[in-house]
XYZ file of C-alpha atoms in Angstrom:
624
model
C 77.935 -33.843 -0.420
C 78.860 -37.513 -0.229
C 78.947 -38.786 3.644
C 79.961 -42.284 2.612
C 82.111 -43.687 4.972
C 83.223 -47.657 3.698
C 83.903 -49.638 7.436
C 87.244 -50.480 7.954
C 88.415 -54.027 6.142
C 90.412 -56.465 8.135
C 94.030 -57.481 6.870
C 92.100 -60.653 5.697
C 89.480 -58.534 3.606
C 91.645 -56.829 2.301
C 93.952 -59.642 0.750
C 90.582 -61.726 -0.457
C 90.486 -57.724 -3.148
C 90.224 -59.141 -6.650
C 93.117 -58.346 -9.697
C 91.017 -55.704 -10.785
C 90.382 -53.850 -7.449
C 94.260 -54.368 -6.971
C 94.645 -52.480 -9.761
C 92.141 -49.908 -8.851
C 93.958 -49.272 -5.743
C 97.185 -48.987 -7.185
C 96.071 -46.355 -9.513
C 94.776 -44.447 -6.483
C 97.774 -44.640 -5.094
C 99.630 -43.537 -8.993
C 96.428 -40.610 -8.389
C 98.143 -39.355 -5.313
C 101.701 -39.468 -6.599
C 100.320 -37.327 -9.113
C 98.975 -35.016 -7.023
C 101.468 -34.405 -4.636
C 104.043 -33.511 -7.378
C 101.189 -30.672 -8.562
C 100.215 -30.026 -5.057
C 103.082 -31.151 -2.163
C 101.158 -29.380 0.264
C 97.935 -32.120 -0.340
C 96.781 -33.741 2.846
C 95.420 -37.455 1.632
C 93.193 -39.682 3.713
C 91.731 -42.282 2.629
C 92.027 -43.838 -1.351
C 90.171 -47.761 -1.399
C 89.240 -49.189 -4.262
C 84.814 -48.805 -5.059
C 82.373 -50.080 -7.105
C 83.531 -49.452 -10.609
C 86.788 -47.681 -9.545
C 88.925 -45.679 -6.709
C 88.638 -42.348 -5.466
C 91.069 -40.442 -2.797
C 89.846 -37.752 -0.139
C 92.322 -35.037 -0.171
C 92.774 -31.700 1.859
C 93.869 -29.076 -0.390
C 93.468 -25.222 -0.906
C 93.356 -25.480 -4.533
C 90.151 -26.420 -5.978
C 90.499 -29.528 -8.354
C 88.587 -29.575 -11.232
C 87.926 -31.751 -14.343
C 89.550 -28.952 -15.705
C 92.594 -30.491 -13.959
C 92.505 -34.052 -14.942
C 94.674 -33.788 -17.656
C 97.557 -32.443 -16.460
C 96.829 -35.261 -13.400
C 96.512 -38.102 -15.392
C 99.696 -36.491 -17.404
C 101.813 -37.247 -14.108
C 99.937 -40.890 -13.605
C 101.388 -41.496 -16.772
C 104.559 -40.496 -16.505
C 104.469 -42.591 -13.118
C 102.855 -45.870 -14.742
C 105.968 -45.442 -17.793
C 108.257 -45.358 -15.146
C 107.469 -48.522 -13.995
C 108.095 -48.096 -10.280
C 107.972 -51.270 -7.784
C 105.358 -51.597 -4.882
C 107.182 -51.929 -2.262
C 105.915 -53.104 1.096
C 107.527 -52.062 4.337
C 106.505 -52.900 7.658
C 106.674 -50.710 10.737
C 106.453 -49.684 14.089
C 103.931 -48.004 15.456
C 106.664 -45.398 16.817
C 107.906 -45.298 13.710
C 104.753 -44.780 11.571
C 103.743 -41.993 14.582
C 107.065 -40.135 13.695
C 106.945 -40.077 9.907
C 103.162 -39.264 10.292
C 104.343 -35.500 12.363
C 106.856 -35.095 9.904
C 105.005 -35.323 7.146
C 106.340 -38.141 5.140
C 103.281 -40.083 4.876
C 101.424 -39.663 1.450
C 103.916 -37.174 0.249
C 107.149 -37.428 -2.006
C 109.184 -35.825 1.085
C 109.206 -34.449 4.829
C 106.758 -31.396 4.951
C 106.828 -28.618 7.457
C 103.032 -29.891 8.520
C 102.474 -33.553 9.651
C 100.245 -35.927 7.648
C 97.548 -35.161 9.765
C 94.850 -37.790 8.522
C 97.325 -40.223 8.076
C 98.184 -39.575 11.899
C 94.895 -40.194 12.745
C 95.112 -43.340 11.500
C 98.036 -44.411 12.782
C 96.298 -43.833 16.200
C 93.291 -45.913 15.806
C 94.760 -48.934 14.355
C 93.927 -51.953 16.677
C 97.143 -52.596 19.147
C 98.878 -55.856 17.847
C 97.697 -55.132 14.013
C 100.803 -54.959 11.592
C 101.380 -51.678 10.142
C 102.697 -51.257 6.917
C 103.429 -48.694 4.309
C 103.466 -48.944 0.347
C 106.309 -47.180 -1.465
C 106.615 -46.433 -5.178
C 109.144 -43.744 -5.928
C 109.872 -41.069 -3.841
C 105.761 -41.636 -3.036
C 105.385 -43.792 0.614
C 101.845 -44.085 2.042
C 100.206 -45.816 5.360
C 98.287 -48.929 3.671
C 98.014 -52.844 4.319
C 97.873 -53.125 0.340
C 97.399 -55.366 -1.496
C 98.891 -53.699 -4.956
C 99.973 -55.007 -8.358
C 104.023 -55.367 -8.491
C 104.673 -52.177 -10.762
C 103.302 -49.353 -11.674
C 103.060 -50.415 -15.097
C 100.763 -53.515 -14.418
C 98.196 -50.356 -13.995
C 96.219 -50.931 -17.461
C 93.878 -48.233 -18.993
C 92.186 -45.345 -16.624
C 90.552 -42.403 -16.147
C 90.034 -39.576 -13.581
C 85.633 -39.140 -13.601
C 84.224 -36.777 -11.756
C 85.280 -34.764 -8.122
C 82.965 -34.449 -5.104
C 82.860 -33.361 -1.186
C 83.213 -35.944 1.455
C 83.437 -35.452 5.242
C 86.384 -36.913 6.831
C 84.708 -40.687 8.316
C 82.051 -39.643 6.802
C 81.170 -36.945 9.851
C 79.846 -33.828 9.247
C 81.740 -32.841 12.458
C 85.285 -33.534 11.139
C 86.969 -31.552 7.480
C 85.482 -31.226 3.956
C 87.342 -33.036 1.879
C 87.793 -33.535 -2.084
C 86.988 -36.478 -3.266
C 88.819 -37.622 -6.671
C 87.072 -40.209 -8.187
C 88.610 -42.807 -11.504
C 88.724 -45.472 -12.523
C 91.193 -48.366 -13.904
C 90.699 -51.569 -16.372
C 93.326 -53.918 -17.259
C 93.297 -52.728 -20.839
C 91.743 -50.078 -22.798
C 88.920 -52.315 -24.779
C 87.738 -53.190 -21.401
C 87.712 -49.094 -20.310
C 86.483 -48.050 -23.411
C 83.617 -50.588 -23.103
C 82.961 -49.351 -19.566
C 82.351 -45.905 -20.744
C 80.104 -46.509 -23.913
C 78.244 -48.391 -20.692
C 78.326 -45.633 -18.693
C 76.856 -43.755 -21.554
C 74.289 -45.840 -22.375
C 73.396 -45.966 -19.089
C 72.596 -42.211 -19.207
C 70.052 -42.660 -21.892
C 68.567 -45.377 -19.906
C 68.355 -43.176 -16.380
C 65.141 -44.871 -14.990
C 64.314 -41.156 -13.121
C 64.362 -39.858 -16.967
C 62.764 -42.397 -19.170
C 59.828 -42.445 -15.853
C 58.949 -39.025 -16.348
C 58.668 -39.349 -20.183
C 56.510 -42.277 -19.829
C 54.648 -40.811 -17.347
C 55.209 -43.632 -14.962
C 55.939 -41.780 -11.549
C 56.162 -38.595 -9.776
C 58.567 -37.541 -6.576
C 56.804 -34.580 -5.265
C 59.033 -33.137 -2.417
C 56.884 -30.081 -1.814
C 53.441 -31.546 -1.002
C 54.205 -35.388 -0.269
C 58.222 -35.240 0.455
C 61.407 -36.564 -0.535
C 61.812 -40.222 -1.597
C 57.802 -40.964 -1.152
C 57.081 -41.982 -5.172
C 53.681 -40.987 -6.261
C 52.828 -43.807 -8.817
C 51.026 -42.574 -12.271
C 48.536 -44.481 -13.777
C 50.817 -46.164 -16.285
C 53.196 -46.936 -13.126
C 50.715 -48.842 -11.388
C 49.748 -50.893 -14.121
C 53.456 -52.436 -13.730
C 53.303 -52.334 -10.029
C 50.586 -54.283 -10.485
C 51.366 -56.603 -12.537
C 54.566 -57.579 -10.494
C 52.240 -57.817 -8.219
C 50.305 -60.393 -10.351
C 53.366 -62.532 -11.106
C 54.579 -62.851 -7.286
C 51.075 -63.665 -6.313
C 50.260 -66.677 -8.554
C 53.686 -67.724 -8.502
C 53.622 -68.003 -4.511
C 50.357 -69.548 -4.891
C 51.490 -72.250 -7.283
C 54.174 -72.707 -4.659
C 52.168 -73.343 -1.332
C 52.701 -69.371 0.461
C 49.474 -68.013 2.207
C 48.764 -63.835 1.868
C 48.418 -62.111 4.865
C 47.945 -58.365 5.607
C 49.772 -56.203 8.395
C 49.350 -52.359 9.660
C 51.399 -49.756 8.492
C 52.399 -48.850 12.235
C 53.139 -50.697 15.083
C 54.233 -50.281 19.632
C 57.723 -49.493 20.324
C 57.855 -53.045 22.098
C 57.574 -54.508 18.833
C 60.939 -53.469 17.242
C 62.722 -53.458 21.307
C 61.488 -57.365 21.140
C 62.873 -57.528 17.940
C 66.215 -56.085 18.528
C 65.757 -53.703 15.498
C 65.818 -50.919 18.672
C 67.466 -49.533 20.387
C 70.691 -49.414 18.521
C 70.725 -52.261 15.779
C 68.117 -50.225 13.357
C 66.873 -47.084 14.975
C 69.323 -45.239 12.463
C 67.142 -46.120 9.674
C 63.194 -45.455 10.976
C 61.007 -42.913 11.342
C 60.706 -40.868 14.419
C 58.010 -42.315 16.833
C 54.843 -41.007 17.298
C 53.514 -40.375 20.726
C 49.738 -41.211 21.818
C 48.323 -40.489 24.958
C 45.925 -43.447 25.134
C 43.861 -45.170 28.326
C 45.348 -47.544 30.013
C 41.923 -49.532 29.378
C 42.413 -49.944 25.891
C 46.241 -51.621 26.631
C 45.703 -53.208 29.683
C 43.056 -54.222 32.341
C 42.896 -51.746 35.525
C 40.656 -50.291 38.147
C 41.238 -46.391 37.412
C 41.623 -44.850 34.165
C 45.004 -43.270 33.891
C 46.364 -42.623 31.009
C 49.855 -43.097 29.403
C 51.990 -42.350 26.337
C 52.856 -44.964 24.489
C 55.095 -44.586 21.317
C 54.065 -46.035 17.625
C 56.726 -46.485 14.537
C 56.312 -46.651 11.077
C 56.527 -49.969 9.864
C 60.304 -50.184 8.396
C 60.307 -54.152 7.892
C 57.446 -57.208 7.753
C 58.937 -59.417 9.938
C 58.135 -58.757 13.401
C 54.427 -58.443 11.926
C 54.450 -61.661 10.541
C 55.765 -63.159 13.564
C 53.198 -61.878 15.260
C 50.536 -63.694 13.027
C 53.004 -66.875 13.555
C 52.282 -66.294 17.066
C 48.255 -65.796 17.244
C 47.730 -69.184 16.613
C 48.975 -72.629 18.265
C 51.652 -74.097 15.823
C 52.499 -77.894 15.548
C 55.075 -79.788 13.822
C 52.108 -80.434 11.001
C 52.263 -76.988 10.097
C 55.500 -76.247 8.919
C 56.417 -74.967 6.257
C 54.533 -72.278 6.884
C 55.022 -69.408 4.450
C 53.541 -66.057 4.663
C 53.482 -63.698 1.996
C 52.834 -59.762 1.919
C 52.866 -57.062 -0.649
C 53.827 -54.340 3.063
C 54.460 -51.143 2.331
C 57.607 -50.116 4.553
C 59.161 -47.036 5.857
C 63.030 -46.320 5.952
C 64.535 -43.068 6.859
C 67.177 -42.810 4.179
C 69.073 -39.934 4.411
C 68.539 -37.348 2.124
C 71.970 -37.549 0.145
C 71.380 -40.714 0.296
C 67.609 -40.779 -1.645
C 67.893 -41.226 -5.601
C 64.955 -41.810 -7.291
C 63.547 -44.843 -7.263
C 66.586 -46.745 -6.269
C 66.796 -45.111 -2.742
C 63.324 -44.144 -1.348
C 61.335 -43.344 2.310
C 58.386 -45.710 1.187
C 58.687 -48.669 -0.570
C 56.679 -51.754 -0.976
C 58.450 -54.933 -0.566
C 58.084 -58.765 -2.375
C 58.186 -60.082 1.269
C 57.359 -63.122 2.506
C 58.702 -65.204 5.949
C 59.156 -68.795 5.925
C 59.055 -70.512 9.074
C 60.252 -74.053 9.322
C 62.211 -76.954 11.444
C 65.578 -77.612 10.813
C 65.378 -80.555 8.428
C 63.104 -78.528 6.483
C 65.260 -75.851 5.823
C 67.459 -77.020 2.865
C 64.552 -77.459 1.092
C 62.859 -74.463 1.700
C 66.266 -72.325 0.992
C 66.789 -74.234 -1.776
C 63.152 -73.364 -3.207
C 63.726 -69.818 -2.815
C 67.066 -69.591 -5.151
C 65.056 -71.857 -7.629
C 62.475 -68.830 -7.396
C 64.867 -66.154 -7.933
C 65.864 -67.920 -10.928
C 62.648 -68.782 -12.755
C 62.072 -65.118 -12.230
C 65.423 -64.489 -14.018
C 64.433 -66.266 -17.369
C 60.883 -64.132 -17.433
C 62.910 -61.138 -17.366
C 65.877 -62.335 -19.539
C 68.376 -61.761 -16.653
C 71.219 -63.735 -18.021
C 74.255 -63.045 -15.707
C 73.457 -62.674 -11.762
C 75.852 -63.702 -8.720
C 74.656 -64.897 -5.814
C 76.534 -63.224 -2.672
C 76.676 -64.958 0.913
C 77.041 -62.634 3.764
C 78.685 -64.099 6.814
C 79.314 -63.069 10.100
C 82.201 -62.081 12.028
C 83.163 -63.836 15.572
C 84.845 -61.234 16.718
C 81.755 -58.293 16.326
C 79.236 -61.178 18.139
C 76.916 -58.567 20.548
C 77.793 -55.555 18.873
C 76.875 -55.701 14.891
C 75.691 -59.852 15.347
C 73.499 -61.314 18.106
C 75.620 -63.240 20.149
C 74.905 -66.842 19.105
C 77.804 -68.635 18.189
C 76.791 -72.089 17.731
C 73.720 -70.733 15.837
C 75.927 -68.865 13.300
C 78.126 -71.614 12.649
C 75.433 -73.817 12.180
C 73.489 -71.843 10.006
C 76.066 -70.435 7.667
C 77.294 -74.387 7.358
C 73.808 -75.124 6.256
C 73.688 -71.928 3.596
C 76.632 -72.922 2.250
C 75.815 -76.551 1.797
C 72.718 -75.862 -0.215
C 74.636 -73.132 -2.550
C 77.603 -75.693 -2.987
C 74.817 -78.668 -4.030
C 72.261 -76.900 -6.005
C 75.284 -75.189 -8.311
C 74.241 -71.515 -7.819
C 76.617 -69.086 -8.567
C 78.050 -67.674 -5.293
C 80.563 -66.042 -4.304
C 81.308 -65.797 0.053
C 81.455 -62.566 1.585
C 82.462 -62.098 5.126
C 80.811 -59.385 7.427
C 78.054 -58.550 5.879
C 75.631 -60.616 7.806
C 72.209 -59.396 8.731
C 72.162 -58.536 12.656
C 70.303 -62.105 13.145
C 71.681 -64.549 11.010
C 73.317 -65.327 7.764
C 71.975 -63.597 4.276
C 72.228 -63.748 0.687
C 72.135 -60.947 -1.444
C 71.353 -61.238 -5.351
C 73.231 -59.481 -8.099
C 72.346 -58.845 -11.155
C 73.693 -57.165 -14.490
C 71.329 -55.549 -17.114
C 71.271 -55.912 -20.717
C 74.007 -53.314 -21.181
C 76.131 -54.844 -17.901
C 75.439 -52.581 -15.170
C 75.352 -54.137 -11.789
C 72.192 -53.916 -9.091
C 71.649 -55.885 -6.089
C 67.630 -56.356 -6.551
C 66.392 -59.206 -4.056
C 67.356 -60.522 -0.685
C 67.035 -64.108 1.071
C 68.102 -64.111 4.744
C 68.317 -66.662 7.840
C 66.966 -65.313 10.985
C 67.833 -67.947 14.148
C 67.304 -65.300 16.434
C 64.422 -62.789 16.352
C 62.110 -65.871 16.497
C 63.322 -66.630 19.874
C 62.776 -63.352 21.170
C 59.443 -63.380 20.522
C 58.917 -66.676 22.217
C 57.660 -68.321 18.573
C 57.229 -72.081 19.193
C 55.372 -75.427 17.524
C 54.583 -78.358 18.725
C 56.839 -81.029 17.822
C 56.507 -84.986 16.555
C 57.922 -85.648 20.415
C 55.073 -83.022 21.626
C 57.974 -80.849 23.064
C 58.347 -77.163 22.622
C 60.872 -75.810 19.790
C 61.543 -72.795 18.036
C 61.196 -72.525 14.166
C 64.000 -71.028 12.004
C 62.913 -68.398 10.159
C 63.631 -67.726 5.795
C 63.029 -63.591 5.243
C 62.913 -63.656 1.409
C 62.248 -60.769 -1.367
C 62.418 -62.514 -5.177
C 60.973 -59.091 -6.417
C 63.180 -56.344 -4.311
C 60.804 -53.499 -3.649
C 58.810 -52.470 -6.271
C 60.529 -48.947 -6.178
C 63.728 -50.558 -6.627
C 62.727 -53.441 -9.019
C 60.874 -51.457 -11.690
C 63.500 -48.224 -11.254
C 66.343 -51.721 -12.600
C 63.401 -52.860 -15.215
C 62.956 -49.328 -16.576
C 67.101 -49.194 -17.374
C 67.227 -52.781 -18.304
C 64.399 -52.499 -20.623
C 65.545 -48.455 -21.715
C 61.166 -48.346 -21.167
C 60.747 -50.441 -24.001
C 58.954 -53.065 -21.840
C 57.613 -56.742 -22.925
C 54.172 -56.767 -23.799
C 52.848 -58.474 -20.500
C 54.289 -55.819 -18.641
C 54.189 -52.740 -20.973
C 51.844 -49.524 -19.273
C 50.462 -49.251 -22.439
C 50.154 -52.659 -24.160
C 48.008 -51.732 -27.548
C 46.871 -48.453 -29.073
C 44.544 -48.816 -31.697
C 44.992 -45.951 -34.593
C 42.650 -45.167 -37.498
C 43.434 -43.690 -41.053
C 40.817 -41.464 -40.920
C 37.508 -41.207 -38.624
C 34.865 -42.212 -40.631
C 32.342 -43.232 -38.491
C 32.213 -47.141 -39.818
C 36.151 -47.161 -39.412
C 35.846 -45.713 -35.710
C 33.070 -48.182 -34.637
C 35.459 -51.259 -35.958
C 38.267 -49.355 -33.946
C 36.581 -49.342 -30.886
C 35.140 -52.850 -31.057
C 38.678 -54.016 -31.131
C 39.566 -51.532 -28.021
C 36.398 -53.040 -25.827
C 37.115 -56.704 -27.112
C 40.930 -56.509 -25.823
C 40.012 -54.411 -22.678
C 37.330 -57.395 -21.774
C 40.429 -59.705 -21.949
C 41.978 -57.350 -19.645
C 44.280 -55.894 -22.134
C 45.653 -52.897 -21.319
C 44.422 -51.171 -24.814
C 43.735 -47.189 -25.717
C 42.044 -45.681 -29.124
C 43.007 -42.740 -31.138
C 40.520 -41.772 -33.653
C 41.780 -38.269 -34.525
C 41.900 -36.881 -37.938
C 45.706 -36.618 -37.471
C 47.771 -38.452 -40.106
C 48.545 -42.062 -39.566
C 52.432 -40.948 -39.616
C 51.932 -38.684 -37.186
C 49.807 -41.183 -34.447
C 52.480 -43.976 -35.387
C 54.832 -41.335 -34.128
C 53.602 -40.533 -31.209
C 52.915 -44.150 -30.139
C 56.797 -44.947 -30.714
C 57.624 -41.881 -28.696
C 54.772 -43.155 -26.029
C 56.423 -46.607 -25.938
C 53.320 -48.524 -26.855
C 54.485 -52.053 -27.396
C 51.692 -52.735 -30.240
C 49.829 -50.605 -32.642
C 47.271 -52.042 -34.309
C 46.553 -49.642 -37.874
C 42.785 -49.727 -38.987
C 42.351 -48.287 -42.330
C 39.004 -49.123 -45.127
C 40.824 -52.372 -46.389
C 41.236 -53.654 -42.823
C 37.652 -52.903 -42.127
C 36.408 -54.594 -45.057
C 38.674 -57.585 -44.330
C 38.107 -58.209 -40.743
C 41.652 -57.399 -40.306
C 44.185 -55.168 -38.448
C 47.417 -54.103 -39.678
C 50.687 -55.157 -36.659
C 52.944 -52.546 -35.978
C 55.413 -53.550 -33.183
C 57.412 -50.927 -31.291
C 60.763 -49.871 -32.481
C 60.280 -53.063 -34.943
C 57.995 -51.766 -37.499
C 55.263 -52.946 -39.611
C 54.411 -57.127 -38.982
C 51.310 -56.993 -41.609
C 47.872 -57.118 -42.075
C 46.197 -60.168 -39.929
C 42.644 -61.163 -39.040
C 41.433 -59.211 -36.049
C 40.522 -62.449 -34.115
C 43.960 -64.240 -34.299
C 45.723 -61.016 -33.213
C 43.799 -60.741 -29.635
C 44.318 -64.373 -29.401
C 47.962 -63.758 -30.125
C 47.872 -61.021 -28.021
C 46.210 -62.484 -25.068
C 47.797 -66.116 -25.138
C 51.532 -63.709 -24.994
C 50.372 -61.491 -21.726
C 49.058 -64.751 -20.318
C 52.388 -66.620 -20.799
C 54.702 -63.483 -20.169
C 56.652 -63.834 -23.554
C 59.641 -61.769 -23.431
């Protein structure tokens, strides 16, 4: 059951849609043509263009099926060869209101039944906004467009895959179909998309993680969306871990450490309750505690106070901002946390490691005066992309969320001056450092301006994996002030940043971008050591070379069996072990050890000491 429920764009939005989401939702649009010449009795609602294609929620007593797509996409053709114009006709309200009862609206004709979801929507467009319909054919549907000109501009498509959907997204209102394609602008560029898609099946990060062992989701003990990392998990965890901390280091962040839990008053100071965030944490808990331990008093009542699991770091860390007189000398100050946080996704909604109840964040909070802060932001994109060339990210967008004046005190805290100001300053320091950015209005965090970083894997597949946001506001609700050159009183802005992601998310993109086949800093298993034969001499050399690369903190493991070398080769490839090093009576008598390199084959016999060296001096540097 998909709940999704895309907010509403404004005319604006909508005209800012790219060529190729213009011809996604023209195609939706050829889709429900289609369908009503199959179907005439199909109630549509909503058809917008989504990541990598369109879909279109339809009411419908027969039950479409993939078994059904190709008589579908037989009509979309026939429509697309016809080459029929997009024609835009504005309307009255009255007048949409009457076609809408008779039926005319997504439909080829009048229908004995109104266009009931269309007549919903007629209704709860703002007063004063244009209406408009789009008309191709006999086909005429309620939409503010934008389309291509013809039909026939429509390039290459394909119907994927059908789901449920609730009307808005409410479980209260119909079950609808949902008909999901998608549309290129020619068929090399669909074609490619697929072989993606495919590939990106092999690659499923929820597959490829239970082969390697790496992590376990364990809904009957534990519960949904709480990962259980494996041993071979950790060891990347931790070595994330590793990277952020002595890169942070090198770059003048202090550690900190925060509880898991914290007072309702925490998150009502915050503004993350009552409304703005409640959606997405925990129930409270409820402790009957003495009034001593909160709060001095003569008798000893007691009262209930209410505790949340932590869902963000921030009101933590301004906390630790807070125990402690600040002054002008101070700033930057950056703190840093590994926190683990807890997010009540809902349970559609939770997908392996991608979407997850418990996840443990790259966070850090950089507090600073306003002449600091180009720097500062500045420093954080430079982060992002140093971390980009260790992992061999090549393509990534960076995408600025603004605000929108007109939802100030209901989605955006009412500071007007403050969002100007600060968006003027995000965008100067994207426009003069040359990042690649691309403006995005509406998408603001509640308390100030954000940026969110996309990224493609090595076979193209899009994930957003790391955040870097500008809060103006939460540190004034907690009263967070340093003492300035003029010895007055002033609030710091406030940088929430997240290189890394989560580590859920993060390593769930790694695993795909990787297929598992990891670089050697970073690989669970970094060496196995195999032996043709177990003599005893040949084992004792083996093992030496096991203890000698586990005292250089080398992730290394032994197998001495008496199975045949073929046969432990095998199961190291299988195992994604990113070296083997092969120890027959030759190598022992030489000092030597024989390279195999996964999925790359045999690199030769080589003495045992300039291999570890080799091997060391690469984890060390992070080689890719």
């Amino acid at each position: 059951m998909e709940n999704q429920n895309p907010e509403r764009k404004t005319l604006d939005e909508r005209q800012k849609m790219t060529d190729l989401e213009r011809i996604r939702h023209s195609c939706a649009h050829v889709m429900a043509t289609a369908i009503s010449k199959l179907w005439p009795d199909a109630q549509f609602a909503a058809g917008p263009p989504v990541e990598n294609g369109f879909y279109y929620d339809v009411e419908l007593e027969h039950r479409i099926s993939p078994e059904d797509f190709a008589k579908i996409e037989a009509e979309m053709k026939a429509v697309i060869k016809a080459n029929q114009t997009f024609e835009k006709v504005v309307v009255t309200r009255d007048q949409a209101l009457q076609d809408a009862q008779k039926g005319r609206l997504a439909a080829l004709a009048e229908r004995s039944a109104p266009s009931k979801f269309k007549l919903d929507i007629v209704q709860n467009i703002p007063e004063g906004e244009p209406i408009s319909y789009y008309k191709n054919g006999d086909f005429i549907d309620l939409c503010a467009g934008p389309h291509v000109m013809r039909t026939g501009n429509i390039g290459a498509f394909r119907l994927t895959h059908v789901a449920s959907a609730y009307y808005k997204g409410d479980e209260k209102n119909p079950q609808l179909q949902r008909i999901y394609g998608t549309a290129f602008k020619n068929k090399t560029e669909l074609e490619a998309y697929f072989t993606m898609v495919e590939e990106a099946k092999k690659r499923d990060h929820r597959k490829i993680g239970q082969e390697m062992g790496l992590f376990a989701i364990d809904t009957e003990f534990v519960g949904p969306g709480l990962p259980l990392w494996l041993p071979k998990g950790a060891a990347i965890v931790e070595e994330l871990e590793r990277l952020a901390k002595e890169t942070e280091f090198a770059a003048g962040y202090v550690r900190v450490k925060t509880p898991h839990i914290a007072k309702e008053k925490m998150y009502l100071t915050s503004g993350h309750l009552p409304k703005l965030y409640a959606d997405a944490m925990f129930p409270p808990m409820e402790l009957q505690e003495d009034k001593t331990e909160v709060a001095p008093v003569t008798d000893h009542e007691s009262r209930i106070t209410r505790y949340y699991l932590k869902a963000m770091n921030c009101p933590h860390h301004h906390r630790i901002f807070a125990a402690e007189p600040r002054s002008y000398r101070d700033l930057p100050l950056r703190l840093a946390e590994y926190g683990t946080n807890y997010r009540y996704e809902q349970s559609g909604e939770l997908f392996g490691l991608m979407r997850v109840r418990s996840l443990n964040m790259n966070d850090a909070h950089i507090y600073c005066s306003p002449e600091q802060f180009a720097q500062e932001f500045n420093a954080v994109n430079e982060l992002y992309l140093k971390y980009f060339k260790i992992f061999g990210l090549e393509k990534y967008v960076m995408r600025f969320s603004t605000h929108d004046p007109k939802r100030l005190g209901e989605k955006y805290v009412h500071e007007p001056e403050l969002w100007i100001q600060t968006e003027n300053m995000v965008r100067d320091v994207l426009k003069n450092s040359g990042i690649n950015y691309v403006e995005v209005p509406n998408e603001a965090a509640f308390y100030g301006p954000k940026i969110d970083v996309q990224v493609w894997s090595a076979i193209g597949r899009e994930f957003t994996i790391a955040t870097n946001q500008v809060d103006f506001a939460v540190p004034k609700r907690f009263g967070l002030v340093y003492r300035d050159r003029d010895n007055t009183d002033k609030t710091p802005l406030c940088i929430h940043r997240a290189p890394l992601g989560t580590h859920e998310r993060f390593i769930g993109f790694l695993i795909e971008h990787y297929a598992g086949n990891f670089p050697l800093w970073l690989a669970p298993e970094q060496v196995r050591v195999l032996t043709i034969g177990d003599e005893q001499p040949l084992v004792d050399y083996a093992k030496s070379v096991v203890q000698e690369l586990r005292a250089n903190m080398v992730r290394a493991e032994g197998d001495y069996s008496t199975d045949k070398i073929n046969g432990k080769i095998q199961q190291a490839e299988q195992a994604k072990v990113h070296t083997m090093l092969v120890i027959g009576s030759r190598d022992l008598e030489a000092g030597n050890v024989s390279v195999r390199l996964h999925g790359k084959g045999n690199q030769g016999a080589k003495p045992k000491g300039d291999v570890i060296a080799n091997i060391v001096q690469s984890i060390k540097e992070r080689r890719s």
